[in-house]
Amino acid sequence: MAWGAPSVLPVNLVKVARRLVAPALPLVAVPLLLAGPASAQTLHGTDTGHDVQKFDMSAFTHKVAPAHADADLLRYTVDYGPRAIRVTETYRALDHSEPLLAVGGTFKLPDGSTHDLVLRAQKGNWRGTAKLQHRPACAIRHHLDYAKAQSVIVVPASCLGTPAWVRFAAAAVTTDHWKKPTYFYADAAPAKSVTQDRYTARIFRG
């Protein structure tokens, strides 16, 4: 799961964002009902350190960029109900100041496997497209609220095999190009640094 050095950034989302260079899959036409799963077990987390890091792909350097507010994670919530998992992330801003945006993170399951969840948006599709790694046919529902600086992604539990519990690592990325980026801004939680590999505690199915 480590994103590692400037070319492979933390919590998998930058790695995923870089490889999502093919045209986005068409969204499945489903009602956008984003209410929390009934009887969900809920985990709340915060990331208030303004610890976005900028990775310069030409100089192979990175540094903390506390002034960068776009997609700077503030809070995240994971609700695991009987049939769905809802991931809500709140940021300092979602302001289109960078051309490309990817938010979401990575699930870790009881068998040790990981699945990247990515909601990608850009000019011409600021509504975004959401995908779950290895499960392209899953009907992932999502909503990006730019006024509230918030994303909501709902994943059917069956897409992950309806595990007894999940752990989650939240992540957010802004960049200038999917195929040949010159830089990334990246943030992650609960990790304190984007070069760390860290998940939440277990979130059991409600």
mmCIF file of C-alpha atoms in Angstrom:
data_model
loop_
_atom_site.group_PDB
_atom_site.id
_atom_site.type_symbol
_atom_site.label_atom_id
_atom_site.label_comp_id
_atom_site.label_asym_id
_atom_site.label_seq_id
_atom_site.Cartn_x
_atom_site.Cartn_y
_atom_site.Cartn_z
ATOM 1 C CA MET A 1 0.000 0.000 0.000
ATOM 2 C CA ALA A 2 2.934 2.369 0.358
ATOM 3 C CA TRP A 3 3.100 5.135 -2.199
ATOM 4 C CA GLY A 4 6.703 5.615 -1.202
ATOM 5 C CA ALA A 5 9.044 7.899 -3.138
ATOM 6 C CA PRO A 6 7.963 10.779 -5.390
ATOM 7 C CA SER A 7 7.099 8.417 -8.233
ATOM 8 C CA VAL A 8 4.924 6.169 -6.022
ATOM 9 C CA LEU A 9 3.045 8.316 -3.528
ATOM 10 C CA PRO A 10 1.419 7.224 -0.244
ATOM 11 C CA VAL A 11 -1.704 5.232 0.570
ATOM 12 C CA ASN A 12 -2.031 3.950 -2.981
ATOM 13 C CA LEU A 13 -4.232 6.726 -4.317
ATOM 14 C CA VAL A 14 -1.489 8.542 -6.237
ATOM 15 C CA LYS A 15 -0.320 5.214 -7.630
ATOM 16 C CA VAL A 16 -3.872 4.487 -8.692
ATOM 17 C CA ALA A 17 -4.416 7.991 -10.063
ATOM 18 C CA ARG A 18 -1.327 7.619 -12.241
ATOM 19 C CA ARG A 19 -2.438 4.311 -13.705
ATOM 20 C CA LEU A 20 -6.012 5.436 -14.345
ATOM 21 C CA VAL A 21 -5.026 6.883 -17.690
ATOM 22 C CA ALA A 22 -7.591 5.030 -19.782
ATOM 23 C CA PRO A 23 -10.926 6.771 -20.389
ATOM 24 C CA ALA A 24 -13.126 6.482 -17.342
ATOM 25 C CA LEU A 25 -15.749 3.745 -17.410
ATOM 26 C CA PRO A 26 -19.301 4.964 -17.949
ATOM 27 C CA LEU A 27 -21.135 5.419 -14.698
ATOM 28 C CA VAL A 28 -23.860 2.916 -13.922
ATOM 29 C CA ALA A 29 -27.209 4.689 -13.956
ATOM 30 C CA VAL A 30 -28.412 4.303 -10.378
ATOM 31 C CA PRO A 31 -30.272 6.710 -8.107
ATOM 32 C CA LEU A 32 -27.816 8.768 -6.077
ATOM 33 C CA LEU A 33 -29.195 7.846 -2.661
ATOM 34 C CA LEU A 34 -26.334 8.562 -0.304
ATOM 35 C CA ALA A 35 -27.991 8.146 3.065
ATOM 36 C CA GLY A 36 -25.892 6.216 5.552
ATOM 37 C CA PRO A 37 -26.359 2.442 5.743
ATOM 38 C CA ALA A 38 -28.943 1.358 8.319
ATOM 39 C CA SER A 39 -27.452 0.006 11.568
ATOM 40 C CA ALA A 40 -23.967 0.951 10.420
ATOM 41 C CA GLN A 41 -20.901 0.814 12.591
ATOM 42 C CA THR A 42 -19.233 4.190 12.163
ATOM 43 C CA LEU A 43 -15.637 5.321 12.515
ATOM 44 C CA HIS A 44 -14.706 9.017 12.576
ATOM 45 C CA GLY A 45 -11.241 10.416 12.044
ATOM 46 C CA THR A 46 -9.611 13.829 11.711
ATOM 47 C CA ASP A 47 -6.558 15.205 9.937
ATOM 48 C CA THR A 48 -6.118 18.802 10.998
ATOM 49 C CA GLY A 49 -2.399 19.267 10.479
ATOM 50 C CA HIS A 50 -2.534 20.957 7.028
ATOM 51 C CA ASP A 51 0.062 18.376 6.033
ATOM 52 C CA VAL A 52 -0.436 18.157 2.275
ATOM 53 C CA GLN A 53 2.844 17.313 0.577
ATOM 54 C CA LYS A 54 3.964 18.459 -2.854
ATOM 55 C CA PHE A 55 5.934 15.992 -4.963
ATOM 56 C CA ASP A 56 7.998 17.498 -7.772
ATOM 57 C CA MET A 57 8.322 14.824 -10.448
ATOM 58 C CA SER A 58 11.165 16.519 -12.307
ATOM 59 C CA ALA A 59 13.391 17.193 -9.297
ATOM 60 C CA PHE A 60 12.289 14.039 -7.394
ATOM 61 C CA THR A 61 11.726 16.069 -4.239
ATOM 62 C CA HIS A 62 8.824 16.520 -1.878
ATOM 63 C CA LYS A 63 7.950 18.976 0.867
ATOM 64 C CA VAL A 64 5.039 19.909 3.089
ATOM 65 C CA ALA A 65 2.800 22.538 1.485
ATOM 66 C CA PRO A 66 0.648 23.895 4.348
ATOM 67 C CA ALA A 67 -0.797 26.703 2.210
ATOM 68 C CA HIS A 68 -2.304 24.227 -0.270
ATOM 69 C CA ALA A 69 -5.981 23.885 0.713
ATOM 70 C CA ASP A 70 -7.406 22.054 -2.320
ATOM 71 C CA ALA A 71 -8.202 18.458 -1.219
ATOM 72 C CA ASP A 72 -6.456 18.922 2.124
ATOM 73 C CA LEU A 73 -8.164 16.280 4.285
ATOM 74 C CA LEU A 74 -9.837 17.519 7.478
ATOM 75 C CA ARG A 75 -12.221 14.707 8.463
ATOM 76 C CA TYR A 76 -13.268 11.277 7.272
ATOM 77 C CA THR A 77 -16.084 8.917 8.256
ATOM 78 C CA VAL A 78 -16.576 5.273 7.315
ATOM 79 C CA ASP A 79 -20.032 3.717 7.871
ATOM 80 C CA TYR A 80 -20.290 -0.052 7.392
ATOM 81 C CA GLY A 81 -23.900 -1.194 7.270
ATOM 82 C CA PRO A 82 -25.493 -4.535 6.360
ATOM 83 C CA ARG A 83 -25.326 -3.886 2.619
ATOM 84 C CA ALA A 84 -23.049 -0.928 1.939
ATOM 85 C CA ILE A 85 -20.000 1.005 3.074
ATOM 86 C CA ARG A 86 -20.171 4.778 2.921
ATOM 87 C CA VAL A 87 -16.967 6.840 2.922
ATOM 88 C CA THR A 88 -17.323 10.562 3.593
ATOM 89 C CA GLU A 89 -14.323 12.874 3.367
ATOM 90 C CA THR A 90 -14.241 16.600 4.150
ATOM 91 C CA TYR A 91 -11.457 18.897 2.954
ATOM 92 C CA ARG A 92 -10.269 22.449 3.591
ATOM 93 C CA ALA A 93 -11.367 23.247 0.047
ATOM 94 C CA LEU A 94 -12.377 21.715 -3.256
ATOM 95 C CA ASP A 95 -11.734 24.717 -5.441
ATOM 96 C CA HIS A 96 -10.615 23.489 -8.880
ATOM 97 C CA SER A 97 -7.274 25.221 -8.346
ATOM 98 C CA GLU A 98 -5.561 22.145 -9.817
ATOM 99 C CA PRO A 99 -6.611 20.545 -13.122
ATOM 100 C CA LEU A 100 -7.126 17.011 -11.802
ATOM 101 C CA LEU A 101 -8.551 15.620 -8.574
ATOM 102 C CA ALA A 102 -8.615 12.096 -7.118
ATOM 103 C CA VAL A 103 -10.032 11.270 -3.682
ATOM 104 C CA GLY A 104 -10.961 8.104 -1.829
ATOM 105 C CA GLY A 105 -8.447 5.676 -0.383
ATOM 106 C CA THR A 106 -7.824 1.996 0.230
ATOM 107 C CA PHE A 107 -9.755 -0.763 2.001
ATOM 108 C CA LYS A 108 -7.870 -3.488 3.821
ATOM 109 C CA LEU A 109 -9.783 -6.759 4.388
ATOM 110 C CA PRO A 110 -9.449 -9.578 6.939
ATOM 111 C CA ASP A 111 -7.503 -11.735 4.464
ATOM 112 C CA GLY A 112 -4.884 -9.003 4.103
ATOM 113 C CA SER A 113 -5.927 -7.965 0.605
ATOM 114 C CA THR A 114 -6.345 -4.306 -0.337
ATOM 115 C CA HIS A 115 -8.753 -2.592 -2.728
ATOM 116 C CA ASP A 116 -8.265 0.971 -3.947
ATOM 117 C CA LEU A 117 -11.334 3.204 -4.095
ATOM 118 C CA VAL A 118 -10.850 6.212 -6.369
ATOM 119 C CA LEU A 119 -13.193 9.058 -7.268
ATOM 120 C CA ARG A 120 -11.560 10.988 -10.082
ATOM 121 C CA ALA A 121 -12.699 14.373 -11.432
ATOM 122 C CA GLN A 122 -11.381 16.907 -13.917
ATOM 123 C CA LYS A 123 -12.389 19.682 -16.283
ATOM 124 C CA GLY A 124 -15.354 18.480 -18.305
ATOM 125 C CA ASN A 125 -16.285 15.960 -15.617
ATOM 126 C CA TRP A 126 -16.139 17.702 -12.252
ATOM 127 C CA ARG A 127 -18.999 15.440 -11.155
ATOM 128 C CA GLY A 128 -16.415 12.680 -11.223
ATOM 129 C CA THR A 129 -16.181 8.949 -11.859
ATOM 130 C CA ALA A 130 -15.700 6.388 -9.086
ATOM 131 C CA LYS A 131 -14.106 2.948 -9.403
ATOM 132 C CA LEU A 132 -13.166 0.111 -7.067
ATOM 133 C CA GLN A 133 -9.965 -1.760 -7.922
ATOM 134 C CA HIS A 134 -10.616 -5.172 -9.510
ATOM 135 C CA ARG A 135 -14.389 -4.577 -9.367
ATOM 136 C CA PRO A 136 -15.144 -2.363 -12.392
ATOM 137 C CA ALA A 137 -18.713 -3.645 -12.698
ATOM 138 C CA CYS A 138 -19.694 -2.627 -9.170
ATOM 139 C CA ALA A 139 -22.279 0.128 -8.953
ATOM 140 C CA ILE A 140 -20.291 2.657 -6.934
ATOM 141 C CA ARG A 141 -22.378 5.706 -6.044
ATOM 142 C CA HIS A 142 -20.780 9.019 -5.269
ATOM 143 C CA HIS A 143 -21.250 12.742 -4.860
ATOM 144 C CA LEU A 144 -18.767 15.621 -4.870
ATOM 145 C CA ASP A 145 -20.040 18.727 -3.086
ATOM 146 C CA TYR A 146 -17.652 21.539 -3.961
ATOM 147 C CA ALA A 147 -19.493 24.125 -1.870
ATOM 148 C CA LYS A 148 -19.149 21.974 1.264
ATOM 149 C CA ALA A 149 -15.717 20.623 0.198
ATOM 150 C CA GLN A 150 -16.921 17.080 0.727
ATOM 151 C CA SER A 151 -16.991 13.752 -1.095
ATOM 152 C CA VAL A 152 -19.316 10.820 -0.428
ATOM 153 C CA ILE A 153 -18.699 7.376 -1.932
ATOM 154 C CA VAL A 154 -20.988 4.376 -1.342
ATOM 155 C CA VAL A 155 -19.673 0.874 -2.062
ATOM 156 C CA PRO A 156 -21.893 -2.240 -1.988
ATOM 157 C CA ALA A 157 -20.449 -4.549 0.681
ATOM 158 C CA SER A 158 -20.814 -7.453 -1.760
ATOM 159 C CA CYS A 159 -18.197 -5.814 -4.005
ATOM 160 C CA LEU A 160 -15.659 -6.577 -1.273
ATOM 161 C CA GLY A 161 -17.091 -9.997 -0.465
ATOM 162 C CA THR A 162 -19.104 -8.650 2.502
ATOM 163 C CA PRO A 163 -16.230 -9.036 4.965
ATOM 164 C CA ALA A 164 -16.819 -9.048 8.721
ATOM 165 C CA TRP A 165 -14.789 -5.837 8.983
ATOM 166 C CA VAL A 166 -12.714 -3.410 6.933
ATOM 167 C CA ARG A 167 -9.924 -0.996 7.674
ATOM 168 C CA PHE A 168 -9.485 2.156 5.626
ATOM 169 C CA ALA A 169 -6.806 4.622 4.609
ATOM 170 C CA ALA A 170 -8.122 7.925 3.254
ATOM 171 C CA ALA A 171 -6.241 9.834 0.575
ATOM 172 C CA ALA A 172 -6.588 12.829 -1.728
ATOM 173 C CA VAL A 173 -4.517 13.979 -4.686
ATOM 174 C CA THR A 174 -4.441 16.963 -7.016
ATOM 175 C CA THR A 175 -2.136 17.077 -10.022
ATOM 176 C CA ASP A 176 -1.676 18.528 -13.490
ATOM 177 C CA HIS A 177 -1.722 15.466 -15.752
ATOM 178 C CA TRP A 178 -2.694 11.804 -15.428
ATOM 179 C CA LYS A 179 -0.170 10.417 -17.918
ATOM 180 C CA LYS A 180 2.810 12.747 -17.470
ATOM 181 C CA PRO A 181 2.387 14.699 -14.251
ATOM 182 C CA THR A 182 4.984 17.288 -13.336
ATOM 183 C CA TYR A 183 3.788 17.424 -9.709
ATOM 184 C CA PHE A 184 1.390 15.939 -7.170
ATOM 185 C CA TYR A 185 -0.185 17.396 -4.074
ATOM 186 C CA ALA A 186 -1.110 14.492 -1.799
ATOM 187 C CA ASP A 187 -2.667 14.040 1.618
ATOM 188 C CA ALA A 188 -3.455 10.903 3.623
ATOM 189 C CA ALA A 189 -5.118 9.866 6.879
ATOM 190 C CA PRO A 190 -4.814 8.354 9.449
ATOM 191 C CA ALA A 191 -1.142 8.440 8.401
ATOM 192 C CA LYS A 192 0.628 11.573 9.590
ATOM 193 C CA SER A 193 2.828 11.609 6.503
ATOM 194 C CA VAL A 194 2.010 10.694 2.927
ATOM 195 C CA THR A 195 4.999 8.329 2.890
ATOM 196 C CA GLN A 196 3.573 6.188 5.705
ATOM 197 C CA ASP A 197 1.456 3.057 5.412
ATOM 198 C CA ARG A 198 -1.331 3.241 7.981
ATOM 199 C CA TYR A 199 -4.992 2.185 8.216
ATOM 200 C CA THR A 200 -7.818 2.895 10.627
ATOM 201 C CA ALA A 201 -8.876 0.441 13.298
ATOM 202 C CA ARG A 202 -11.287 -2.294 12.233
ATOM 203 C CA ILE A 203 -14.783 -1.143 11.283
ATOM 204 C CA PHE A 204 -17.193 -4.040 11.771
ATOM 205 C CA ARG A 205 -20.266 -4.648 9.662
ATOM 206 C CA GLY A 206 -23.414 -3.191 11.240
#
